[in-house]
Tab-separated table of C-alpha atoms and ligand atoms in Angstrom:
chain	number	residue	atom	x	y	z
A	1357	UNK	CA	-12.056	-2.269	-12.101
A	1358	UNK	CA	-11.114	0.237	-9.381
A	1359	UNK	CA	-7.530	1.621	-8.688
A	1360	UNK	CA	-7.223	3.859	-5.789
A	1361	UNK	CA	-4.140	6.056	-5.358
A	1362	UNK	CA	-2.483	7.702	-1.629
A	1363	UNK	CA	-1.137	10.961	-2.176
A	1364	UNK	CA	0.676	11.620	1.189
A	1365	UNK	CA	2.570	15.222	0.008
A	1366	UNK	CA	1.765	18.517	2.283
A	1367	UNK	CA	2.158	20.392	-0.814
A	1368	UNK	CA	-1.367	19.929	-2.744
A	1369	UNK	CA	-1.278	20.849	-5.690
A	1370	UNK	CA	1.664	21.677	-6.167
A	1371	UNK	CA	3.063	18.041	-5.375
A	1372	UNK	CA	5.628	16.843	-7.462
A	1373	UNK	CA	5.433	13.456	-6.543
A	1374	UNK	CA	1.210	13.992	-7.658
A	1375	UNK	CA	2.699	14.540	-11.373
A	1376	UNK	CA	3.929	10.625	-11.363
A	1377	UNK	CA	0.414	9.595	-9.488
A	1378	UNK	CA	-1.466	11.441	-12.245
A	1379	UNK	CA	0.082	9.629	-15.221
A	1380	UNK	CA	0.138	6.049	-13.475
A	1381	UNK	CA	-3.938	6.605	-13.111
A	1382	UNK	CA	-3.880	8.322	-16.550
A	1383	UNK	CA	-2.570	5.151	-17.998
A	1384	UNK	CA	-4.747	3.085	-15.846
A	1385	UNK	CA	-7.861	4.921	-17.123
A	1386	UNK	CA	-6.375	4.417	-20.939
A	1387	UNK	CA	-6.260	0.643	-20.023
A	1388	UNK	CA	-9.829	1.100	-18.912
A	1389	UNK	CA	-10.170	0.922	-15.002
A	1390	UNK	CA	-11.684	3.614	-13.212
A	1391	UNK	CA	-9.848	5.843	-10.529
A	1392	UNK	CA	-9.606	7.370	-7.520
A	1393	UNK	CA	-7.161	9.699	-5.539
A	1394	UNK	CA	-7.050	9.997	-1.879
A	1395	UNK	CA	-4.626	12.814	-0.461
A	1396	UNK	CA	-3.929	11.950	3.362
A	1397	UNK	CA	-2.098	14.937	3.757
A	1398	UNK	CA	-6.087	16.805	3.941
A	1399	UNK	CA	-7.256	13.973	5.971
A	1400	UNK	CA	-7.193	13.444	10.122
A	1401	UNK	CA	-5.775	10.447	10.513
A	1402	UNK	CA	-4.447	9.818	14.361
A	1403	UNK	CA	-1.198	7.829	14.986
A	1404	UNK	CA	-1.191	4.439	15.918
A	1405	UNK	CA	-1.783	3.587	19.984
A	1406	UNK	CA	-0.694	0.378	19.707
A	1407	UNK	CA	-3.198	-1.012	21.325
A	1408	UNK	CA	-3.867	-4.155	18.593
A	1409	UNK	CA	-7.787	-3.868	19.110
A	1410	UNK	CA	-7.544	-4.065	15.074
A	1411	UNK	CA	-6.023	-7.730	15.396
A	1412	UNK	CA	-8.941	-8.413	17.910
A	1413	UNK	CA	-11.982	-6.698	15.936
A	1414	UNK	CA	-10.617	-6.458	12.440
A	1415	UNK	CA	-10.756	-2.757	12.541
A	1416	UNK	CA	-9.792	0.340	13.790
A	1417	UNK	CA	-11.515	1.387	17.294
A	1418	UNK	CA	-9.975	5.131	16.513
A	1419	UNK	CA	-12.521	8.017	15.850
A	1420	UNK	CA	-11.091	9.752	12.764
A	1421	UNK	CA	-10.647	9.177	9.323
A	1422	UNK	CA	-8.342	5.878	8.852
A	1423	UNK	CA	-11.321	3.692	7.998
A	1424	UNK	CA	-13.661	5.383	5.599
A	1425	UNK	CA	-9.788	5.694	3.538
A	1426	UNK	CA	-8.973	2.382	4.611
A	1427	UNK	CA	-12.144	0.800	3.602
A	1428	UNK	CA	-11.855	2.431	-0.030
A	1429	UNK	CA	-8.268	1.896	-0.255
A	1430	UNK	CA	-8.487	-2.249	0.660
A	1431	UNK	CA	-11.166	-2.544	-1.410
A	1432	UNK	CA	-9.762	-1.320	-3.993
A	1433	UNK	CA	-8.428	-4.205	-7.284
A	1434	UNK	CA	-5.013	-1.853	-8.054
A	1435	UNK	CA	-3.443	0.399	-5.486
A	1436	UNK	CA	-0.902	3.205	-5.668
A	1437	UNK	CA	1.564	4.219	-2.863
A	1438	UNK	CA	3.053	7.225	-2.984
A	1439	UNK	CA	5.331	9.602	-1.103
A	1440	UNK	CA	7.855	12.379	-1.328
A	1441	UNK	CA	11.655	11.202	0.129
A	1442	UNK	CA	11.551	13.007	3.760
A	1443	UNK	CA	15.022	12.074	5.356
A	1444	UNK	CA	15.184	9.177	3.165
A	1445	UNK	CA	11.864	7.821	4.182
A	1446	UNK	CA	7.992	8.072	3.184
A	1447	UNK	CA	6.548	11.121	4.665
A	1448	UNK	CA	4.927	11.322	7.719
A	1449	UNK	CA	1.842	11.617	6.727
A	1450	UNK	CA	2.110	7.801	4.765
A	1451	UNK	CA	4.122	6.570	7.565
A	1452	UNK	CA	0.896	7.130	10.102
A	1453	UNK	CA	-1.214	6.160	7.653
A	1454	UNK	CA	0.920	2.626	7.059
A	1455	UNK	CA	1.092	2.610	11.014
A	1456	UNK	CA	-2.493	2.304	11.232
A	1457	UNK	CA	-3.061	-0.466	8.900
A	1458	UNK	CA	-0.778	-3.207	10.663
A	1459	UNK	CA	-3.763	-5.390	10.565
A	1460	UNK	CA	-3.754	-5.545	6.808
A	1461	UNK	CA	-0.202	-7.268	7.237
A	1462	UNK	CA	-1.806	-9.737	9.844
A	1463	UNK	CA	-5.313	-10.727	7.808
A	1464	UNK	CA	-3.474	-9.967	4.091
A	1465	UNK	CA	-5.957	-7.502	2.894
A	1466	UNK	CA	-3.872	-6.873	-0.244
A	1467	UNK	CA	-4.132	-10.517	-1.043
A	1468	UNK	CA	-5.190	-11.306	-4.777
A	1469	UNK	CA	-4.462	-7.585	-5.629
A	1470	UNK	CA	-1.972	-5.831	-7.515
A	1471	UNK	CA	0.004	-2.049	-6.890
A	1472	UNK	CA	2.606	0.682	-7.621
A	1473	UNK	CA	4.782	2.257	-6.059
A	1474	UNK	CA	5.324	5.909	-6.650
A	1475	UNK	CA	8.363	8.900	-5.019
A	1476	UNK	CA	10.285	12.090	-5.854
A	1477	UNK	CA	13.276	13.487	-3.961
A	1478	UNK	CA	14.987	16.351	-3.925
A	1479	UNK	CA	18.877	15.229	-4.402
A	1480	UNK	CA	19.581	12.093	-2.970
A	1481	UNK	CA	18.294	8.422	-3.697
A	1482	UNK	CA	14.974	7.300	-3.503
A	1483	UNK	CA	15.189	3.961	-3.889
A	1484	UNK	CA	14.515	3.144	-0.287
A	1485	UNK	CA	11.470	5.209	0.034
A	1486	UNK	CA	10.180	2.654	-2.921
A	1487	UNK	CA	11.202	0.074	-0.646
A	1488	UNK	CA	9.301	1.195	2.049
A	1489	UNK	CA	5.753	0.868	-0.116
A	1490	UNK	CA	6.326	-1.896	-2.059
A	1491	UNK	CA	7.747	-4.094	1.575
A	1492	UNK	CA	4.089	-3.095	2.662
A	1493	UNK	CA	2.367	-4.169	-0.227
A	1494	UNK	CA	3.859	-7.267	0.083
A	1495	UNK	CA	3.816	-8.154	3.517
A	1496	UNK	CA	0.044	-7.464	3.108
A	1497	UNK	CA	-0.181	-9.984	0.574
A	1498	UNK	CA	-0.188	-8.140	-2.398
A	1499	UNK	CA	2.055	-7.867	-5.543
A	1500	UNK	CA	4.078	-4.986	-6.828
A	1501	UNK	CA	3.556	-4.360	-10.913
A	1502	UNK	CA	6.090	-1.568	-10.428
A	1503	UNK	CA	7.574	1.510	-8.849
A	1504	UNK	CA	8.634	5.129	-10.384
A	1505	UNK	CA	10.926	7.833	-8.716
A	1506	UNK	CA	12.528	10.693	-9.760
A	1507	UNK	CA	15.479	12.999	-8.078
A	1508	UNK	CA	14.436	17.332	-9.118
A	1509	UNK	CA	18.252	16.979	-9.719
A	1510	UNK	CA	17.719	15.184	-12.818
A	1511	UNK	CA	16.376	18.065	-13.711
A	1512	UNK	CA	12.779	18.255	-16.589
A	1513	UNK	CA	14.305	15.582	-18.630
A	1514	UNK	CA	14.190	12.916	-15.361
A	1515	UNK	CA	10.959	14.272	-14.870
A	1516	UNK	CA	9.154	13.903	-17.736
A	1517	UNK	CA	11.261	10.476	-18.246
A	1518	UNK	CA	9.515	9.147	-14.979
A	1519	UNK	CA	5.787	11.303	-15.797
A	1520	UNK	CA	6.547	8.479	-19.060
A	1521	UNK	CA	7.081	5.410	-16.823
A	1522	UNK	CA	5.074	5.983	-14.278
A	1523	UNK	CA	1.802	6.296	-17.454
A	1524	UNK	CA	2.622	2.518	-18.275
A	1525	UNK	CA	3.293	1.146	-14.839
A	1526	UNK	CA	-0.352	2.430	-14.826
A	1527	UNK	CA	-1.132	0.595	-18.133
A	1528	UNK	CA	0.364	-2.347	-16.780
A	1529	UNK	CA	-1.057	-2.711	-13.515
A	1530	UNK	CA	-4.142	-2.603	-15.036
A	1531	UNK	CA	-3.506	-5.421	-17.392
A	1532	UNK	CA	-1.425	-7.034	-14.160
A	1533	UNK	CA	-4.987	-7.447	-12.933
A	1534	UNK	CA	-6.417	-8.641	-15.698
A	1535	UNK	CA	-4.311	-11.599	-16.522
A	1536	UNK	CA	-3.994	-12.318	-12.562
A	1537	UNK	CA	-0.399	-11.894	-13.049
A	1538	UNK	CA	2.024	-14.411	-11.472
A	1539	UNK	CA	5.041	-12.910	-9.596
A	1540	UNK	CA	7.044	-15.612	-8.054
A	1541	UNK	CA	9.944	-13.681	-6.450
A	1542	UNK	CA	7.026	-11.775	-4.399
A	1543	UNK	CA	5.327	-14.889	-3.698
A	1544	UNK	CA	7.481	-17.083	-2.566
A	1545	UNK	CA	8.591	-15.028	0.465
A	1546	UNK	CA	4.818	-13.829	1.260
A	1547	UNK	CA	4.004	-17.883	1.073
A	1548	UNK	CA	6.965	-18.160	3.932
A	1549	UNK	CA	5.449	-15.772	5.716
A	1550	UNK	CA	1.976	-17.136	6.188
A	1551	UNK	CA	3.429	-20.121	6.480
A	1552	UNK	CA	5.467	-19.679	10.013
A	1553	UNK	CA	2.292	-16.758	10.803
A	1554	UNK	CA	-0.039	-19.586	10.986
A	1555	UNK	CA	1.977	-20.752	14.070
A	1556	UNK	CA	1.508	-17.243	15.510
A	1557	UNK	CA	-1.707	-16.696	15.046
A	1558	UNK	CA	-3.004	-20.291	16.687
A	1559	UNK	CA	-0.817	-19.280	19.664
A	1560	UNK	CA	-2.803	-16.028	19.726
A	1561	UNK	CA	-6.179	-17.052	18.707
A	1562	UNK	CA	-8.433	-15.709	21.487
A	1563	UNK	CA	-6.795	-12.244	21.686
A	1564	UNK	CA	-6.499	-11.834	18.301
A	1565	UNK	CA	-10.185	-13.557	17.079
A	1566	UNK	CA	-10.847	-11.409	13.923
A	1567	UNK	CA	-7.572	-12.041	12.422
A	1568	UNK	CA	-7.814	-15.926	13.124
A	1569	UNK	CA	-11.300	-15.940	11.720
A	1570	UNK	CA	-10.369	-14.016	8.618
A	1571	UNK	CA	-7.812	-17.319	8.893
A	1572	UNK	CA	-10.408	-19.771	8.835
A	1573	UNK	CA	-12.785	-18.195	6.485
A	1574	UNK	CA	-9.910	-17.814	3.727
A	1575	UNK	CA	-8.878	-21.299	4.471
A	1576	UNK	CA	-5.563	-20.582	5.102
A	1577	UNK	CA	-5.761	-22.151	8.487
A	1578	UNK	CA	-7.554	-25.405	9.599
A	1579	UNK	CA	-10.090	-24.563	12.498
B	59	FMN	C1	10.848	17.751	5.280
B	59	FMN	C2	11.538	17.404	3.991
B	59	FMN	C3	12.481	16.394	3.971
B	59	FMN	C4	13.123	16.051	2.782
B	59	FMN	N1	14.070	15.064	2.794
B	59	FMN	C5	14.712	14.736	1.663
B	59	FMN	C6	15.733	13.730	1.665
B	59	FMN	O1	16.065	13.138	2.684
B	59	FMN	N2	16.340	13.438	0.493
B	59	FMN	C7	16.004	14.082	-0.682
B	59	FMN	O2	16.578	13.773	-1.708
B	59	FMN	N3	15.026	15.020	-0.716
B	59	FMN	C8	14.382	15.367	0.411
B	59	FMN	N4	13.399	16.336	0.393
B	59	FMN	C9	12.981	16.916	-0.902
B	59	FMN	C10	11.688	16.280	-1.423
B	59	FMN	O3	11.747	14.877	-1.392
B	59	FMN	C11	11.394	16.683	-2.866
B	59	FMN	O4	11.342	18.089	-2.979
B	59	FMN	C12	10.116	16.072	-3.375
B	59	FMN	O5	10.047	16.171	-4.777
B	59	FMN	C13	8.875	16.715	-2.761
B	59	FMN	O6	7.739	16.052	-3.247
B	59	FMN	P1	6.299	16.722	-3.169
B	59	FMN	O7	6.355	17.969	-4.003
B	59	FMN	O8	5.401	15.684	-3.765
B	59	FMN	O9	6.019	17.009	-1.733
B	59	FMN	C14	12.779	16.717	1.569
B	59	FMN	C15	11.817	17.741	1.607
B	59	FMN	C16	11.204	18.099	2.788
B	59	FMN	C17	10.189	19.217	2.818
């Protein structure tokens, strides 16, 4: 079992919000799974052009990094999110790389897989900077076993009271995978979803002719 963690600070090393992604995949390798990190922040990943080739060809026709990470990180059984709060939002960094995988949200790559969610701040909430992850998780199909933040106001305590959490959200997302967890308050809305995207997608089946193939071949849509 492989869990594959984003790291999307500037800072390195010397990430705070890498303290919370190194006990999640502590716990996760406790539990047994093997694990990888991927920092962004080292990577060149291009914005987004818009131009929805991805929806046409399943894949990005950019020349950089995106899908050597994206192949690894959709691949993946378990994945981790993570971000610092910048202006009460993921970083850049995450935000490009989220950007870049809008086809994931069209052909549900996350589908059948599990994730965490994982940010720091400096003073203010965080909660919405969870939010941001975990919405993309879902609307790519996937389910969210949990999600770990911590303000540097709450000073060490908070901080080593999250570095706590965040080691058994990694335990559990492990055993999450295991026991093919049921989440019914994710599914339900990610069932709605597919359910008026189906009339979408047949509307746009020739310019988009990965996505409705990926359709077909999943049998989520009759041919
Ligand atoms: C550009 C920038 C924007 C930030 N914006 C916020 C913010 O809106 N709210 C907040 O509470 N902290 C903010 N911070 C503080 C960081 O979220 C905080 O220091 C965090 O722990 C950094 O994580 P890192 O060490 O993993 O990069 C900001 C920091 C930077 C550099």
């Amino acid at each position: 079992m492989k869990i594959v963690a984003i790291t999307s600070s500037p800072k390195g090393k010397n990430s705070t919000t890498l303290r919370l992604v190194n006990a999640a995949l502590e716990g996760a390798r406790e539990a047994g799974a093997e694990t990888e990190i991927i920092n962004i922040a080292k990577m060149k990943i291009n914005y987004c052009k818009g131009c929805v080739s991805c929806y046409a060809k399943g894949k990005c026709v950019q020349k950089d990094e995106y899908n050597k990470i994206a192949e690894k990180f959709f691949s993946a059984d378990g994945v981790i999110l993570s971000s610092p709060n910048y202006i009460d939002n993921v970083s850049a960094q995450l935000k490009t790389f989220l950007d870049r995988s809008a086809n994931s949200i069209h052909e549900q790559l996350l589908d059948g897989k599990y994730g965490l969610t994982l940010t720091t701040s400096g003073g203010s909430e965080y909660e919405g900077v969870l939010k941001v992850m975990s919405s993309f998780i879902n609307r790519s199909g996937g389910l969210v076993v949990g999600s770990v933040g911590f303000s540097n106001a709450q000073g060490p305590q908070g901080a080593e009271e999250a570095i706590r959490k965040a080691r058994e959200v990694g335990k559990e997302l492990v055993a999450a995978i295991k026991e093919k967890r049921s989440y019914p308050e994710q599914e339900a809305p990610i069932k709605e979803w597919r359910r008026r995207f189906e009339q979408t997608l047949t509307f746009n089946k020739e310019r988009w002719a990965h996505n409705y193939q990926h359709w077909v071949e999943k049998g989520w849509i009759k041919a």
